[in-house]
Amino acid sequence: MKANVFNQTNYDINLKYYKFFLSNALKVAGIKSEVNLLFSDDKYIRDLNKKFRNKDKATDVLTFPAGDIEEGGDIVISYQWVKNRYEEKNIKKIILKLIIHSILHLRGVHHDYSEKSLKENYKKMKELYLKVISHIKNKRKIKKYNIKENINI
């Protein structure tokens, strides 16, 4: 399993922080292949959203599975989209939520936008997040990267 994190924006993003979290989350989720996380701007994610989902608008995150549920894939997060909608103090936790959300998609967990489906998805997000935090704590690196235990998923 390999996690790659790239910044295609002009924002100063702590790529090591997100790579650390992503690597641990992939291990906990049982994804054994490469996953690429790209931070983009709204224009780039809008173009992808139009091309692959026929939706001509920016969005927060898109996930592109490589194949089977253990084969990894690509995650694109519009840092601009997040930054324009959330206070600076909340950006890290929002990005972590989007990473967890995308990992569930890579694992084959999908949702529609019904209330029931969204509630089930939030529950799965919280479960995976707590497993990742527990895994990180067991590695005794949580203090170094200051990842919060509760982000209210």
PDB file of C-alpha atoms in Angstrom:
ATOM      1  CA  MET A   1       0.000   0.000   0.000  1.00  0.00           C
ATOM      2  CA  LYS A   2       1.362   3.363  -0.991  1.00  0.00           C
ATOM      3  CA  ALA A   3      -0.110   6.788  -0.347  1.00  0.00           C
ATOM      4  CA  ASN A   4       0.880   9.724  -2.525  1.00  0.00           C
ATOM      5  CA  VAL A   5      -0.256  13.278  -1.820  1.00  0.00           C
ATOM      6  CA  PHE A   6       0.067  16.130  -4.297  1.00  0.00           C
ATOM      7  CA  ASN A   7      -0.722  19.832  -4.187  1.00  0.00           C
ATOM      8  CA  GLN A   8      -1.805  21.377  -7.480  1.00  0.00           C
ATOM      9  CA  THR A   9      -2.859  24.638  -5.799  1.00  0.00           C
ATOM     10  CA  ASN A  10      -1.147  27.797  -4.629  1.00  0.00           C
ATOM     11  CA  TYR A  11      -2.222  27.065  -1.045  1.00  0.00           C
ATOM     12  CA  ASP A  12       0.335  26.065   1.567  1.00  0.00           C
ATOM     13  CA  ILE A  13      -0.938  22.592   2.490  1.00  0.00           C
ATOM     14  CA  ASN A  14       0.773  20.329   5.026  1.00  0.00           C
ATOM     15  CA  LEU A  15       1.120  17.323   2.735  1.00  0.00           C
ATOM     16  CA  LYS A  16       3.009  15.252   5.350  1.00  0.00           C
ATOM     17  CA  TYR A  17       0.068  15.552   7.754  1.00  0.00           C
ATOM     18  CA  TYR A  18      -2.427  14.278   5.189  1.00  0.00           C
ATOM     19  CA  LYS A  19      -0.080  11.582   3.892  1.00  0.00           C
ATOM     20  CA  PHE A  20       0.387  10.288   7.447  1.00  0.00           C
ATOM     21  CA  PHE A  21      -3.372  10.149   8.002  1.00  0.00           C
ATOM     22  CA  LEU A  22      -4.099   8.673   4.567  1.00  0.00           C
ATOM     23  CA  SER A  23      -1.436   5.967   4.943  1.00  0.00           C
ATOM     24  CA  ASN A  24      -2.855   4.870   8.274  1.00  0.00           C
ATOM     25  CA  ALA A  25      -6.445   5.026   7.038  1.00  0.00           C
ATOM     26  CA  LEU A  26      -5.597   2.854   4.025  1.00  0.00           C
ATOM     27  CA  LYS A  27      -3.960   0.271   6.251  1.00  0.00           C
ATOM     28  CA  VAL A  28      -6.962   0.150   8.581  1.00  0.00           C
ATOM     29  CA  ALA A  29      -9.386  -0.047   5.619  1.00  0.00           C
ATOM     30  CA  GLY A  30      -7.456  -2.925   4.039  1.00  0.00           C
ATOM     31  CA  ILE A  31      -6.597  -1.118   0.819  1.00  0.00           C
ATOM     32  CA  LYS A  32      -3.415  -2.759  -0.409  1.00  0.00           C
ATOM     33  CA  SER A  33      -2.670  -0.818  -3.568  1.00  0.00           C
ATOM     34  CA  GLU A  34      -1.616   2.712  -4.363  1.00  0.00           C
ATOM     35  CA  VAL A  35      -3.859   5.679  -3.584  1.00  0.00           C
ATOM     36  CA  ASN A  36      -3.174   9.170  -4.876  1.00  0.00           C
ATOM     37  CA  LEU A  37      -4.623  12.207  -3.130  1.00  0.00           C
ATOM     38  CA  LEU A  38      -4.575  15.408  -5.152  1.00  0.00           C
ATOM     39  CA  PHE A  39      -5.455  18.821  -3.767  1.00  0.00           C
ATOM     40  CA  SER A  40      -6.883  20.908  -6.600  1.00  0.00           C
ATOM     41  CA  ASP A  41      -8.742  24.135  -7.218  1.00  0.00           C
ATOM     42  CA  ASP A  42     -12.416  24.512  -8.134  1.00  0.00           C
ATOM     43  CA  LYS A  43     -11.770  24.737 -11.874  1.00  0.00           C
ATOM     44  CA  TYR A  44      -9.926  21.424 -12.016  1.00  0.00           C
ATOM     45  CA  ILE A  45     -12.481  19.502  -9.944  1.00  0.00           C
ATOM     46  CA  ARG A  46     -15.324  21.126 -11.893  1.00  0.00           C
ATOM     47  CA  ASP A  47     -13.795  19.875 -15.152  1.00  0.00           C
ATOM     48  CA  LEU A  48     -13.508  16.360 -13.696  1.00  0.00           C
ATOM     49  CA  ASN A  49     -17.050  16.496 -12.344  1.00  0.00           C
ATOM     50  CA  LYS A  50     -18.358  17.518 -15.760  1.00  0.00           C
ATOM     51  CA  LYS A  51     -16.334  14.893 -17.610  1.00  0.00           C
ATOM     52  CA  PHE A  52     -17.066  11.918 -15.338  1.00  0.00           C
ATOM     53  CA  ARG A  53     -20.397  12.768 -13.673  1.00  0.00           C
ATOM     54  CA  ASN A  54     -21.950  15.148 -16.200  1.00  0.00           C
ATOM     55  CA  LYS A  55     -22.285  17.803 -13.486  1.00  0.00           C
ATOM     56  CA  ASP A  56     -21.012  21.222 -14.487  1.00  0.00           C
ATOM     57  CA  LYS A  57     -20.111  22.462 -11.014  1.00  0.00           C
ATOM     58  CA  ALA A  58     -17.293  22.324  -8.514  1.00  0.00           C
ATOM     59  CA  THR A  59     -17.570  19.914  -5.606  1.00  0.00           C
ATOM     60  CA  ASP A  60     -15.590  19.119  -2.494  1.00  0.00           C
ATOM     61  CA  VAL A  61     -14.254  15.677  -3.405  1.00  0.00           C
ATOM     62  CA  LEU A  62     -14.260  13.107  -6.183  1.00  0.00           C
ATOM     63  CA  THR A  63     -13.114   9.521  -5.833  1.00  0.00           C
ATOM     64  CA  PHE A  64     -11.954   7.297  -8.671  1.00  0.00           C
ATOM     65  CA  PRO A  65     -11.537   3.624  -7.693  1.00  0.00           C
ATOM     66  CA  ALA A  66      -8.895   1.739  -9.666  1.00  0.00           C
ATOM     67  CA  GLY A  67     -10.937  -1.452  -9.786  1.00  0.00           C
ATOM     68  CA  ASP A  68     -11.686  -3.962  -7.047  1.00  0.00           C
ATOM     69  CA  ILE A  69     -12.060  -2.768  -3.470  1.00  0.00           C
ATOM     70  CA  GLU A  70      -8.443  -3.472  -2.529  1.00  0.00           C
ATOM     71  CA  GLU A  71      -6.952  -1.851  -5.635  1.00  0.00           C
ATOM     72  CA  GLY A  72      -6.830   1.755  -4.465  1.00  0.00           C
ATOM     73  CA  GLY A  73      -7.436   4.655  -6.811  1.00  0.00           C
ATOM     74  CA  ASP A  74      -7.414   8.429  -6.879  1.00  0.00           C
ATOM     75  CA  ILE A  75      -8.941  11.050  -4.607  1.00  0.00           C
ATOM     76  CA  VAL A  76      -9.277  14.674  -5.684  1.00  0.00           C
ATOM     77  CA  ILE A  77     -10.154  17.303  -3.078  1.00  0.00           C
ATOM     78  CA  SER A  78     -10.798  20.898  -4.043  1.00  0.00           C
ATOM     79  CA  TYR A  79      -8.903  22.742  -1.338  1.00  0.00           C
ATOM     80  CA  GLN A  80     -10.371  25.958  -2.710  1.00  0.00           C
ATOM     81  CA  TRP A  81     -13.917  24.618  -2.268  1.00  0.00           C
ATOM     82  CA  VAL A  82     -13.207  23.675   1.350  1.00  0.00           C
ATOM     83  CA  LYS A  83     -11.344  26.901   2.131  1.00  0.00           C
ATOM     84  CA  ASN A  84     -14.191  29.032   0.758  1.00  0.00           C
ATOM     85  CA  ARG A  85     -16.819  27.301   2.894  1.00  0.00           C
ATOM     86  CA  TYR A  86     -15.193  26.619   6.255  1.00  0.00           C
ATOM     87  CA  GLU A  87     -13.345  28.591   8.894  1.00  0.00           C
ATOM     88  CA  GLU A  88      -9.579  28.102   8.937  1.00  0.00           C
ATOM     89  CA  LYS A  89      -9.733  26.287  12.290  1.00  0.00           C
ATOM     90  CA  ASN A  90     -12.014  23.599  10.760  1.00  0.00           C
ATOM     91  CA  ILE A  91     -10.167  22.923   7.506  1.00  0.00           C
ATOM     92  CA  LYS A  92      -8.036  20.007   8.738  1.00  0.00           C
ATOM     93  CA  LYS A  93     -10.980  18.121  10.200  1.00  0.00           C
ATOM     94  CA  ILE A  94     -13.047  18.672   7.034  1.00  0.00           C
ATOM     95  CA  ILE A  95     -10.206  17.324   4.892  1.00  0.00           C
ATOM     96  CA  LEU A  96      -9.907  14.265   7.168  1.00  0.00           C
ATOM     97  CA  LYS A  97     -13.656  13.661   6.786  1.00  0.00           C
ATOM     98  CA  LEU A  98     -13.340  13.870   3.004  1.00  0.00           C
ATOM     99  CA  ILE A  99     -10.445  11.403   3.049  1.00  0.00           C
ATOM    100  CA  ILE A 100     -12.490   8.956   5.143  1.00  0.00           C
ATOM    101  CA  HIS A 101     -15.485   9.459   2.844  1.00  0.00           C
ATOM    102  CA  SER A 102     -13.334   8.705  -0.199  1.00  0.00           C
ATOM    103  CA  ILE A 103     -11.774   5.624   1.366  1.00  0.00           C
ATOM    104  CA  LEU A 104     -15.262   4.233   1.894  1.00  0.00           C
ATOM    105  CA  HIS A 105     -15.942   4.795  -1.811  1.00  0.00           C
ATOM    106  CA  LEU A 106     -12.683   3.019  -2.662  1.00  0.00           C
ATOM    107  CA  ARG A 107     -13.902   0.127  -0.476  1.00  0.00           C
ATOM    108  CA  GLY A 108     -17.138  -0.048  -2.477  1.00  0.00           C
ATOM    109  CA  VAL A 109     -19.376   1.782   0.000  1.00  0.00           C
ATOM    110  CA  HIS A 110     -21.645   4.125  -1.922  1.00  0.00           C
ATOM    111  CA  HIS A 111     -24.630   6.240  -1.014  1.00  0.00           C
ATOM    112  CA  ASP A 112     -27.417   8.196  -2.552  1.00  0.00           C
ATOM    113  CA  TYR A 113     -28.594  11.427  -1.031  1.00  0.00           C
ATOM    114  CA  SER A 114     -31.580  10.064   0.866  1.00  0.00           C
ATOM    115  CA  GLU A 115     -31.620  10.728   4.597  1.00  0.00           C
ATOM    116  CA  LYS A 116     -31.336   7.018   5.398  1.00  0.00           C
ATOM    117  CA  SER A 117     -28.385   6.482   3.082  1.00  0.00           C
ATOM    118  CA  LEU A 118     -26.554   9.543   4.378  1.00  0.00           C
ATOM    119  CA  LYS A 119     -27.065   8.476   8.010  1.00  0.00           C
ATOM    120  CA  GLU A 120     -25.687   5.015   7.236  1.00  0.00           C
ATOM    121  CA  ASN A 121     -22.718   6.579   5.456  1.00  0.00           C
ATOM    122  CA  TYR A 122     -21.992   8.957   8.358  1.00  0.00           C
ATOM    123  CA  LYS A 123     -22.056   5.989  10.747  1.00  0.00           C
ATOM    124  CA  LYS A 124     -19.553   4.109   8.595  1.00  0.00           C
ATOM    125  CA  MET A 125     -17.385   7.231   8.337  1.00  0.00           C
ATOM    126  CA  LYS A 126     -17.320   7.623  12.097  1.00  0.00           C
ATOM    127  CA  GLU A 127     -16.522   3.931  12.630  1.00  0.00           C
ATOM    128  CA  LEU A 128     -13.627   4.027  10.192  1.00  0.00           C
ATOM    129  CA  TYR A 129     -12.323   7.326  11.570  1.00  0.00           C
ATOM    130  CA  LEU A 130     -12.290   5.979  15.132  1.00  0.00           C
ATOM    131  CA  LYS A 131     -10.487   2.818  13.978  1.00  0.00           C
ATOM    132  CA  VAL A 132      -7.878   4.945  12.221  1.00  0.00           C
ATOM    133  CA  ILE A 133      -7.354   7.121  15.308  1.00  0.00           C
ATOM    134  CA  SER A 134      -7.026   4.016  17.486  1.00  0.00           C
ATOM    135  CA  HIS A 135      -4.488   2.588  15.047  1.00  0.00           C
ATOM    136  CA  ILE A 136      -2.502   5.825  15.083  1.00  0.00           C
ATOM    137  CA  LYS A 137      -2.615   6.018  18.875  1.00  0.00           C
ATOM    138  CA  ASN A 138      -1.285   2.499  19.074  1.00  0.00           C
ATOM    139  CA  LYS A 139       1.633   3.635  16.966  1.00  0.00           C
ATOM    140  CA  ARG A 140       2.179   6.472  19.493  1.00  0.00           C
ATOM    141  CA  LYS A 141       2.508   9.110  16.795  1.00  0.00           C
ATOM    142  CA  ILE A 142      -0.691  10.998  17.434  1.00  0.00           C
ATOM    143  CA  LYS A 143       0.971  13.773  19.435  1.00  0.00           C
ATOM    144  CA  LYS A 144       3.550  14.453  16.743  1.00  0.00           C
ATOM    145  CA  TYR A 145       0.900  15.089  14.080  1.00  0.00           C
ATOM    146  CA  ASN A 146      -1.775  16.495  16.444  1.00  0.00           C
ATOM    147  CA  ILE A 147      -4.667  14.590  14.881  1.00  0.00           C
ATOM    148  CA  LYS A 148      -7.778  15.121  16.968  1.00  0.00           C
ATOM    149  CA  GLU A 149      -9.625  12.122  18.363  1.00  0.00           C
ATOM    150  CA  ASN A 150     -13.104  13.544  17.844  1.00  0.00           C
ATOM    151  CA  ILE A 151     -14.021  15.535  14.743  1.00  0.00           C
ATOM    152  CA  ASN A 152     -17.777  15.097  15.056  1.00  0.00           C
ATOM    153  CA  ILE A 153     -18.416  13.062  11.952  1.00  0.00           C
TER     154      ILE A 153
END
